[in-house]
XYZ file of C-alpha atoms in Angstrom:
675
model
C -37.911 14.858 -25.629
C -40.373 17.773 -26.277
C -40.759 20.675 -23.550
C -44.151 19.024 -23.227
C -42.756 15.849 -22.219
C -40.936 17.331 -19.758
C -43.699 18.725 -17.915
C -46.355 16.126 -18.197
C -46.445 12.330 -18.092
C -48.907 9.952 -19.907
C -51.591 10.738 -17.436
C -51.277 14.601 -17.756
C -49.708 15.051 -14.377
C -46.882 17.345 -13.619
C -43.377 15.717 -13.273
C -39.863 16.900 -13.210
C -37.846 14.862 -15.962
C -34.454 13.500 -14.844
C -32.847 15.538 -17.599
C -34.613 18.565 -16.760
C -33.861 18.191 -13.399
C -30.292 17.866 -14.407
C -30.293 21.110 -16.150
C -32.444 22.905 -13.565
C -30.241 22.502 -10.590
C -31.821 22.845 -7.009
C -30.352 24.765 -4.312
C -30.128 23.392 -0.739
C -32.123 26.049 1.045
C -30.568 26.027 4.600
C -27.585 28.109 3.380
C -29.446 30.337 1.203
C -32.031 32.073 3.712
C -30.406 35.358 4.801
C -31.976 35.237 8.377
C -30.719 31.605 9.187
C -27.687 31.565 11.687
C -25.753 29.093 9.320
C -26.109 31.024 6.130
C -23.112 31.017 3.975
C -22.788 33.548 1.108
C -21.942 32.256 -2.305
C -19.454 34.882 -3.477
C -19.505 33.597 -7.124
C -20.660 36.939 -8.628
C -18.223 38.660 -6.337
C -15.357 36.628 -7.730
C -16.221 37.487 -11.422
C -18.254 40.884 -10.931
C -15.448 42.951 -12.180
C -15.287 41.516 -15.551
C -19.151 40.428 -15.683
C -20.728 41.606 -19.117
C -22.765 44.705 -18.705
C -25.770 45.460 -20.998
C -24.444 48.253 -23.444
C -26.275 51.578 -23.537
C -27.476 50.385 -26.982
C -29.350 47.697 -25.113
C -30.445 49.373 -22.057
C -33.532 50.868 -23.637
C -34.262 47.418 -24.943
C -33.624 45.517 -21.887
C -35.885 47.625 -19.663
C -39.345 46.927 -18.907
C -41.989 49.712 -19.400
C -44.210 49.938 -16.157
C -46.868 51.329 -18.453
C -46.711 48.633 -21.015
C -50.179 46.806 -20.665
C -48.354 43.443 -21.109
C -46.378 43.810 -18.037
C -46.722 40.465 -16.284
C -48.359 40.215 -12.824
C -45.202 37.910 -12.289
C -42.975 40.910 -11.832
C -44.982 41.963 -8.754
C -42.725 40.120 -6.234
C -43.012 39.465 -2.368
C -40.434 38.397 0.014
C -41.211 34.716 -0.085
C -40.984 34.949 -3.886
C -37.800 37.012 -3.706
C -36.197 34.312 -1.583
C -36.841 31.796 -4.376
C -35.789 34.236 -7.372
C -32.349 35.100 -5.524
C -31.766 31.222 -5.004
C -32.428 30.567 -8.692
C -30.428 33.654 -9.719
C -27.422 31.980 -8.021
C -28.236 28.803 -9.884
C -28.263 31.087 -13.126
C -24.793 32.163 -12.354
C -23.353 28.460 -11.990
C -25.588 25.707 -12.409
C -23.343 23.505 -10.394
C -24.202 25.511 -7.296
C -26.930 23.317 -6.517
C -24.687 20.146 -6.332
C -23.111 21.329 -3.252
C -26.252 21.159 -1.242
C -26.341 17.541 -1.999
C -23.437 17.048 -0.053
C -23.846 15.532 3.589
C -23.925 17.931 6.389
C -21.368 17.202 9.033
C -20.653 18.455 12.446
C -17.230 19.859 11.872
C -17.102 21.481 15.107
C -17.024 18.041 17.016
C -14.106 16.681 14.976
C -10.314 16.715 15.742
C -7.905 18.265 13.559
C -6.801 14.940 12.150
C -10.319 14.048 11.337
C -11.013 17.455 9.455
C -7.926 16.937 7.384
C -9.352 13.336 6.391
C -12.946 15.245 5.516
C -11.021 17.887 3.619
C -9.249 15.272 1.427
C -12.388 13.186 0.808
C -14.171 16.343 -0.317
C -11.279 17.250 -3.037
C -11.100 13.530 -4.108
C -14.680 12.792 -4.665
C -16.473 16.338 -5.160
C -16.393 18.931 -7.518
C -14.073 21.677 -6.723
C -16.904 24.175 -7.283
C -19.317 22.478 -5.102
C -17.354 22.282 -1.698
C -16.757 25.895 -0.836
C -19.098 26.171 2.157
C -17.988 22.821 3.650
C -14.216 23.944 3.047
C -14.847 27.230 4.594
C -16.364 25.557 7.671
C -13.432 23.051 7.733
C -10.981 25.820 7.651
C -12.564 27.869 10.374
C -12.680 24.942 12.715
C -9.299 23.584 11.957
C -7.630 27.120 12.591
C -9.488 27.499 15.650
C -8.330 24.009 17.087
C -4.549 24.702 15.644
C -4.634 28.163 17.364
C -5.459 26.807 20.659
C -2.893 24.341 20.368
C -0.287 26.623 19.329
C -0.984 29.023 22.109
C -0.514 26.088 24.676
C 2.774 25.148 23.209
C 3.960 28.816 22.998
C 3.154 29.136 26.662
C 5.007 25.663 27.444
C 8.124 27.190 25.322
C 8.234 30.301 27.270
C 7.680 28.666 30.622
C 10.745 26.433 29.961
C 12.523 29.668 29.603
C 12.606 30.077 25.787
C 12.682 33.278 23.860
C 9.405 34.437 21.925
C 11.383 35.189 18.887
C 12.747 31.605 18.663
C 9.296 30.049 19.054
C 8.013 27.926 16.057
C 5.471 24.977 16.191
C 3.737 22.831 13.266
C 2.263 19.554 13.327
C 1.907 16.944 10.637
C -1.971 17.779 10.591
C -1.399 21.377 9.772
C 1.377 20.601 7.064
C -1.327 18.119 5.306
C -4.112 20.919 5.812
C -1.763 23.474 4.171
C -0.981 21.126 1.289
C -4.759 20.435 0.549
C -5.882 23.978 1.005
C -3.316 25.197 -1.597
C -4.672 22.310 -3.992
C -8.200 23.534 -3.419
C -7.291 27.308 -4.082
C -5.393 26.531 -7.126
C -8.296 24.301 -8.367
C -10.915 26.952 -7.518
C -8.973 29.402 -9.218
C -8.826 27.642 -12.446
C -12.454 26.804 -12.196
C -13.592 30.440 -11.659
C -11.336 31.605 -14.373
C -13.003 29.356 -16.830
C -16.421 30.225 -15.381
C -15.890 33.858 -15.868
C -15.251 33.256 -19.747
C -18.402 30.975 -20.195
C -20.653 33.634 -18.437
C -19.350 36.442 -20.652
C -20.174 34.156 -23.639
C -23.768 32.832 -22.481
C -24.816 36.249 -21.644
C -23.838 37.556 -25.010
C -25.519 34.463 -26.460
C -28.935 35.356 -24.634
C -28.640 39.063 -25.663
C -28.378 38.041 -29.262
C -31.490 35.607 -28.710
C -33.323 38.980 -27.347
C -32.456 40.928 -30.354
C -33.766 37.987 -32.868
C -36.821 37.767 -30.847
C -37.365 41.512 -31.205
C -36.888 41.498 -35.013
C -39.404 38.510 -35.463
C -42.260 41.342 -35.544
C -40.587 43.020 -38.701
C -39.892 39.768 -40.725
C -42.125 39.508 -43.774
C -42.524 35.903 -43.952
C -45.260 33.192 -43.616
C -46.635 33.384 -39.890
C -46.063 29.725 -39.324
C -42.316 29.868 -40.564
C -42.055 33.051 -38.220
C -43.462 30.976 -35.351
C -41.395 28.022 -36.047
C -38.228 30.331 -35.727
C -39.656 31.703 -32.384
C -39.980 28.135 -30.992
C -36.053 27.510 -31.942
C -35.223 30.741 -30.223
C -37.034 29.762 -27.170
C -35.165 26.286 -27.354
C -31.862 28.118 -27.662
C -32.722 30.194 -24.507
C -33.115 27.402 -22.607
C -29.907 25.765 -23.630
C -27.728 29.050 -23.428
C -26.207 28.225 -20.187
C -25.282 30.221 -16.909
C -24.798 33.820 -16.897
C -23.732 36.253 -14.094
C -26.366 36.354 -11.054
C -26.725 40.115 -11.107
C -27.701 39.963 -14.928
C -30.157 37.044 -14.671
C -33.353 38.879 -13.584
C -32.878 41.796 -16.017
C -32.064 39.506 -18.569
C -34.764 37.308 -17.928
C -37.387 40.141 -17.794
C -36.156 41.484 -20.982
C -36.673 38.111 -22.663
C -40.095 37.714 -21.256
C -41.135 41.128 -22.165
C -40.410 40.509 -25.893
C -41.781 37.083 -25.853
C -45.205 38.611 -24.677
C -44.832 41.213 -27.375
C -44.356 38.318 -29.947
C -47.599 36.879 -28.769
C -49.524 39.945 -29.203
C -47.903 40.098 -32.620
C -49.502 36.288 -33.155
C -52.728 38.090 -33.059
C -52.576 37.955 -36.927
C -52.853 34.033 -36.158
C -55.033 33.541 -33.280
C -55.005 29.972 -33.486
C -51.229 29.649 -33.085
C -51.258 32.219 -30.047
C -54.275 30.716 -28.393
C -52.715 27.152 -28.550
C -49.720 28.173 -26.828
C -51.619 30.242 -24.284
C -53.778 27.129 -23.542
C -50.844 24.698 -23.325
C -48.852 27.166 -20.863
C -52.050 27.449 -18.679
C -52.512 23.665 -18.644
C -49.023 23.345 -17.388
C -48.735 26.272 -14.971
C -51.907 24.723 -13.345
C -49.979 21.495 -12.915
C -47.390 23.280 -11.465
C -49.523 25.027 -9.072
C -51.338 21.705 -7.998
C -48.014 20.388 -7.219
C -46.977 23.489 -5.374
C -50.008 23.003 -3.333
C -49.350 19.424 -2.523
C -45.900 20.535 -1.403
C -47.289 23.142 1.084
C -48.679 20.210 3.106
C -45.589 18.336 3.180
C -43.759 18.514 6.627
C -40.038 18.168 5.053
C -39.546 21.839 4.683
C -36.233 21.744 2.819
C -37.181 19.225 0.572
C -40.573 21.151 -0.358
C -38.432 24.408 -0.770
C -35.958 22.707 -3.047
C -38.668 21.239 -5.404
C -40.596 24.698 -5.210
C -37.392 26.232 -6.576
C -37.352 23.743 -9.526
C -41.216 24.636 -9.944
C -40.401 28.519 -10.137
C -37.748 27.886 -12.564
C -39.712 25.703 -14.908
C -42.501 28.388 -14.563
C -40.174 31.200 -15.405
C -37.921 29.814 -17.963
C -39.881 26.786 -19.585
C -43.096 28.342 -20.065
C -44.523 31.263 -21.968
C -47.478 33.612 -21.152
C -50.990 32.569 -20.560
C -54.084 34.570 -21.629
C -54.368 37.928 -19.746
C -57.674 37.065 -18.125
C -55.803 34.363 -16.433
C -52.427 35.841 -15.401
C -53.298 37.343 -12.299
C -55.356 34.460 -10.730
C -52.981 31.688 -11.410
C -49.949 33.638 -10.295
C -51.773 34.624 -7.083
C -52.500 31.060 -6.657
C -48.988 29.951 -7.141
C -47.805 32.864 -4.995
C -49.782 31.532 -1.988
C -48.688 28.139 -2.351
C -45.009 29.713 -2.215
C -45.797 31.673 0.532
C -47.093 28.781 2.847
C -43.974 26.652 2.192
C -42.036 29.890 2.896
C -43.739 30.575 6.276
C -43.203 26.862 7.301
C -39.744 27.020 6.619
C -39.293 30.332 8.673
C -40.986 28.504 11.494
C -38.582 25.457 11.009
C -35.730 27.704 11.426
C -37.044 29.301 14.490
C -37.457 25.996 16.010
C -33.825 25.371 14.994
C -32.841 28.679 16.681
C -34.443 27.313 19.933
C -32.595 24.236 19.589
C -29.286 26.356 19.162
C -30.424 28.449 22.364
C -30.314 25.006 24.324
C -26.808 24.044 22.785
C -25.660 27.539 24.101
C -26.964 26.733 27.477
C -25.045 23.353 27.590
C -21.844 25.173 26.429
C -22.109 27.703 29.006
C -22.310 25.016 31.679
C -19.384 23.077 30.275
C -17.409 26.596 30.520
C -18.512 26.912 34.135
C -17.351 23.368 34.636
C -13.904 24.043 33.237
C -13.648 27.285 35.391
C -14.318 25.141 38.784
C -11.842 22.588 37.711
C -9.312 25.147 37.045
C -9.899 26.694 40.579
C -9.645 23.324 42.335
C -7.227 23.456 45.039
C -5.681 20.214 44.504
C -1.860 20.604 43.909
C -0.446 17.233 43.649
C 0.786 15.367 40.381
C -2.009 12.956 40.757
C -4.452 15.608 41.279
C -3.538 17.479 38.125
C -3.533 14.380 36.131
C -7.036 13.608 37.094
C -7.776 17.448 36.484
C -6.272 17.069 33.023
C -8.488 14.148 32.228
C -11.413 15.861 33.381
C -10.783 19.019 31.155
C -10.130 16.931 28.264
C -13.600 15.131 28.676
C -15.370 18.607 28.925
C -13.536 19.722 25.956
C -14.871 16.797 23.806
C -18.185 17.441 25.374
C -18.234 21.200 24.260
C -17.411 20.199 20.699
C -20.298 17.458 20.807
C -22.863 19.800 22.081
C -23.693 21.346 18.671
C -24.204 24.695 16.920
C -25.186 28.090 18.876
C -26.629 30.992 17.484
C -24.471 32.811 15.157
C -24.598 35.974 16.996
C -22.958 34.502 20.022
C -20.824 31.862 18.217
C -17.743 33.811 18.508
C -18.213 35.166 21.888
C -18.893 31.497 23.168
C -15.888 30.243 21.472
C -13.719 32.884 22.988
C -14.949 32.273 26.502
C -14.240 28.605 26.082
C -10.727 29.261 25.018
C -10.098 31.532 27.846
C -11.395 29.128 30.389
C -9.208 26.508 28.903
C -6.408 28.908 28.960
C -6.305 29.783 32.355
C -6.657 25.986 33.505
C -3.462 25.498 31.198
C -1.769 28.494 32.875
C -2.266 26.977 36.083
C -1.382 23.523 35.148
C 1.839 24.985 33.469
C 2.881 26.771 36.660
C 2.397 23.730 38.787
C 4.545 21.658 36.392
C 6.964 24.399 36.241
C 7.440 24.436 40.016
C 7.737 20.609 40.069
C 10.339 20.900 37.170
C 12.425 22.938 39.332
C 11.961 20.568 42.230
C 12.772 17.828 40.076
C 15.816 19.450 38.768
C 17.229 20.408 42.460
C 16.667 16.590 43.130
C 18.788 15.638 40.174
C 21.498 17.615 41.435
C 21.245 16.342 44.789
C 21.452 12.830 43.386
C 24.093 13.649 41.009
C 26.262 14.681 44.089
C 25.387 11.175 45.683
C 26.647 9.481 42.611
C 29.910 11.440 42.677
C 30.465 10.224 46.484
C 29.590 6.692 45.473
C 31.974 6.771 42.564
C 34.902 8.662 44.469
C 34.761 5.807 47.221
C 33.655 2.561 45.260
C 37.464 1.682 45.049
C 38.351 2.418 48.602
C 40.090 -0.417 50.788
C 38.964 1.635 54.066
C 35.985 -0.511 54.475
C 35.465 0.093 58.111
C 34.962 3.842 57.440
C 33.456 3.915 53.778
C 30.846 0.828 54.343
C 28.692 3.059 56.777
C 29.208 6.043 54.358
C 27.946 4.126 51.287
C 25.067 2.688 53.387
C 24.158 6.222 54.238
C 24.053 7.540 50.667
C 21.828 4.821 49.595
C 19.452 5.590 52.450
C 19.816 9.463 51.385
C 19.064 8.509 47.846
C 15.711 6.739 48.773
C 14.574 9.970 50.580
C 15.053 12.337 47.613
C 12.238 12.926 45.469
C 11.515 12.301 41.802
C 13.726 13.752 38.988
C 13.065 14.461 35.317
C 11.803 11.317 33.558
C 14.693 11.386 30.788
C 17.347 11.384 33.703
C 15.879 8.934 36.100
C 17.067 5.505 34.627
C 20.609 7.059 33.639
C 21.368 8.258 36.886
C 19.854 5.207 38.697
C 22.143 2.938 36.683
C 25.084 4.968 37.420
C 24.520 5.004 41.043
C 23.674 1.406 41.435
C 26.748 0.379 39.447
C 28.916 2.569 41.995
C 27.375 1.045 44.867
C 27.359 -2.791 43.691
C 30.907 -2.336 42.713
C 31.848 -1.186 46.277
C 29.870 -3.949 48.099
C 31.127 -6.597 45.700
C 34.533 -5.811 46.994
C 33.400 -5.832 50.480
C 31.807 -9.267 50.232
C 34.886 -10.562 48.501
C 37.044 -9.411 51.341
C 34.550 -10.871 53.845
C 34.685 -14.232 52.030
C 38.502 -14.255 52.235
C 38.259 -13.538 55.961
C 35.530 -16.065 56.517
C 36.569 -18.487 54.069
C 35.468 -21.824 56.319
C 32.077 -20.367 56.900
C 31.430 -19.495 53.144
C 33.093 -23.095 52.124
C 30.716 -24.468 54.740
C 27.668 -22.581 53.075
C 28.518 -23.925 49.694
C 28.692 -27.603 50.893
C 25.323 -27.044 52.721
C 23.786 -25.887 49.485
C 24.609 -29.070 47.744
C 23.612 -31.129 50.743
C 20.126 -29.267 50.862
C 19.540 -30.451 47.358
C 20.588 -33.718 48.102
C 18.002 -33.985 50.810
C 15.179 -32.603 48.498
C 15.786 -35.461 46.155
C 16.235 -37.933 48.616
C 14.444 -41.345 47.797
C 12.981 -43.438 50.795
C 13.138 -47.217 50.689
C 9.706 -47.532 52.559
C 11.447 -49.461 55.460
C 10.980 -46.967 58.345
C 14.012 -48.013 60.400
C 16.418 -47.672 57.292
C 15.025 -44.613 56.263
C 15.185 -42.790 59.672
C 18.767 -43.788 60.075
C 19.275 -42.292 56.293
C 17.690 -39.138 57.625
C 19.685 -38.965 60.625
C 23.116 -39.514 58.716
C 22.015 -36.319 56.615
C 21.156 -34.464 59.603
C 24.616 -35.506 61.208
C 26.436 -34.559 57.849
C 24.749 -31.127 58.103
C 25.886 -30.346 61.612
C 29.244 -31.380 60.795
C 29.506 -28.756 58.002
C 29.558 -26.142 60.944
C 28.456 -22.392 60.862
C 27.895 -20.497 57.853
C 28.154 -16.561 57.596
C 25.436 -14.605 59.615
C 23.943 -13.188 56.301
C 23.481 -16.966 54.960
C 21.881 -18.306 58.316
C 18.671 -18.284 56.110
C 19.755 -21.737 54.797
C 18.979 -23.427 58.307
C 15.238 -22.408 57.631
C 15.254 -24.051 54.159
C 17.038 -27.392 55.704
C 14.308 -27.746 58.429
C 11.503 -27.330 55.842
C 13.221 -29.814 53.575
C 13.269 -32.291 56.526
C 9.613 -31.844 57.399
C 9.021 -32.771 53.975
C 11.037 -35.903 54.207
C 9.774 -37.065 57.650
C 5.948 -36.603 56.147
C 7.009 -39.306 53.578
C 7.859 -41.866 56.377
C 5.574 -44.673 56.935
C 5.380 -44.774 60.706
C 3.343 -43.125 63.391
C 3.098 -39.641 63.312
C 3.750 -38.951 66.985
C 7.177 -40.646 66.696
C 7.906 -38.715 63.468
C 7.052 -35.717 65.262
C 9.482 -36.561 68.144
C 12.249 -37.208 65.863
C 11.638 -33.947 64.162
C 11.646 -32.116 67.394
C 15.111 -33.687 68.679
C 16.705 -32.250 65.501
C 15.055 -28.952 66.157
C 16.468 -28.968 69.867
C 19.899 -29.634 68.826
C 19.819 -26.639 66.372
C 18.524 -24.618 69.216
C 21.112 -25.411 71.619
C 23.678 -22.691 71.683
C 26.671 -22.615 74.063
C 26.370 -20.023 76.861
C 23.021 -18.893 75.349
C 19.692 -20.302 76.325
C 17.430 -17.623 74.830
C 16.441 -20.169 71.994
C 15.502 -22.694 74.415
C 13.655 -20.783 76.818
C 11.282 -19.361 74.009
C 10.820 -23.007 72.831
C 10.125 -23.770 76.384
C 7.599 -20.920 76.678
C 6.172 -22.023 73.401
C 5.620 -25.493 74.190
C 3.952 -24.564 77.876
C 1.698 -22.410 75.953
C 0.540 -25.261 73.535
C -0.162 -27.648 76.452
C -2.461 -25.166 78.176
C -4.236 -24.626 75.051
C -4.768 -28.343 74.356
C -5.840 -28.837 77.897
C -8.230 -25.892 77.544
C -9.984 -27.754 74.401
C -9.938 -30.977 76.426
C -11.907 -29.429 79.171
C -14.163 -27.576 76.770
C -15.022 -30.930 74.886
C -15.648 -32.698 78.062
C -18.034 -29.967 79.509
C -19.931 -30.182 76.101
C -20.762 -33.770 76.918
C -22.760 -33.023 79.759
C -25.311 -31.708 77.523
C -25.538 -35.364 76.217
C -26.349 -36.947 79.459
C -29.430 -38.696 78.288
C -27.970 -39.737 74.893
C -26.544 -43.080 73.818
C -22.656 -43.139 73.194
C -23.772 -44.312 69.610
C -25.123 -40.898 68.737
C -23.189 -39.381 65.830
C -22.617 -35.970 67.642
C -21.346 -37.745 71.037
C -19.115 -39.899 69.047
C -17.664 -36.684 67.278
C -16.996 -35.156 70.447
C -15.398 -38.188 71.869
C -13.233 -38.605 69.096
C -12.067 -34.923 69.356
C -11.232 -35.543 72.858
C -8.986 -38.532 71.908
C -7.040 -36.621 69.273
C -6.411 -33.769 71.847
C -5.222 -36.210 74.354
C -2.962 -37.728 71.939
C -1.560 -34.109 70.879
C -1.271 -33.467 74.506
C 1.030 -36.367 75.193
C 3.235 -35.427 72.198
C 3.582 -31.828 73.717
C 4.196 -33.192 77.167
C 6.991 -35.586 75.631
C 8.444 -32.504 73.972
C 8.412 -30.585 77.090
C 10.341 -33.284 78.861
C 12.925 -33.619 76.267
C 13.393 -29.931 76.505
C 14.149 -29.880 80.202
C 16.659 -32.631 79.682
C 18.406 -30.132 77.627
C 19.283 -27.758 80.517
């Protein structure tokens, strides 16, 4: 594809061919603007400057452009907005892969954790060219080191608070180890790349200087002008394909090249047709470039416009030759004006971005104030500190998510944030240091109780040791927390010693009260039998069976005092059996009550009977009161038939309460017979 094919399509409109775009790399401008707060300088030229090829003294005269020369291009008169483009393209001239780094997605590394930063670093190394990720790696490194330093300081403070010696402190993490490995891989790869780049830059510069020398020599060649012109076009194509050269040599080399190209065109006055044809072609293409630049000046996407504008400037400068002198100043002025419009819009865009950064700064300063407030909170319990720790974690994450701040205050803001968190951590550590001391004291107290328990667990002096063992169990409950790592271990030791002693006490009591424990064991079996009792459905026979079980139960006698709960289980099981009987409920209730009275009857002790007597009297009074209330309610229905549903409901309730009253009065009669 020819140069003309790259510059225009079938309709004559300006295009940027994909192959040309691949050769003429575009820089992401956000990082190239010197006054933008997030500018990251590309130090490629610094890396190779010491060994970059210099123009020799023999070439200096040839490389300089005489200000007195009438052919000096208007394009050499630069303004700030053009300088910005020139500087960006000069960087591309040194390393054409520079622009690839600007196609990488911008990410908020500040909001990422150390583990997330390691993942992002690894992705860059695996999927991007080593020379294109410098700014991203630098930002990842800065954020990772800041976060790791914060953690390191916390760990060191904890270590010293626990009594450690500063000289013995060491801390790392899996994330830190992985980051170091990735960074070493990155540095090795980058060094190898720059070593190879340096050699290529030297060779390419020599090639370009040789091309300039050959162009200079064309005007002294005695040959057919058409042959000379074809040789000149070949040299131009070689220039375009000569590859990147050192940034600091780019403009000087181009100006020298352009100067001698213009001299050659002046030489072509011997054949004005060839020169005029080239001038006309260059003018047509530069006008198309201008038209495209003016379209871009109306685009609101300033970064996209600036990137394409860089390509247009490079095409103007490298792909096209001069135009007739009468047009040079006018077309350059027009192109420069379009460039200035885009430059000014871009500066306004970054001014607005700076305002957004100022708002982010306000948010971050507010978060720092909140952290200070939490740190000064007077809550001094474990629960209070746990709540504060969660609050601080949320505020830290909010700080990281708040976005970038102006570069001039970035470091100061980060320092204020770290100091606020550090103050909180110091107070937290001081609290837990005191808590650990209390827990250690509690541990010593519990260890002393364990010693007492183990020293007495095999004692036969039950009368003396039993109160002692009960006391130390009570003391254990009153002692506060111990370190978590010791809690389960010491509890198991204490519990084992106490259980061992009381198992021996219980065994001794069983021997002393063998009859009572035997009765308990038999009642357990009888209780299971009553729970599984199958009734025949014949009331009299079933009642006899139940009475027989009751009699058998009583015959077994008393149980140990601490086993008397079984009597309650027996009564509950009887209630369930009685409820299954197919007989009048009042009669069943009286049978159950008679059994209950026998259990309440104790020789020389009427307290249980007295309590039951009082309970029954109270129930009788309550039922009578309910009946009186219902009968009074009937007064409201004096003119209503007895068939009325409301009246019938009240009458039914009165009858039920009277039946209930009869049962309670019968119980009271039975109870009086017991005295």
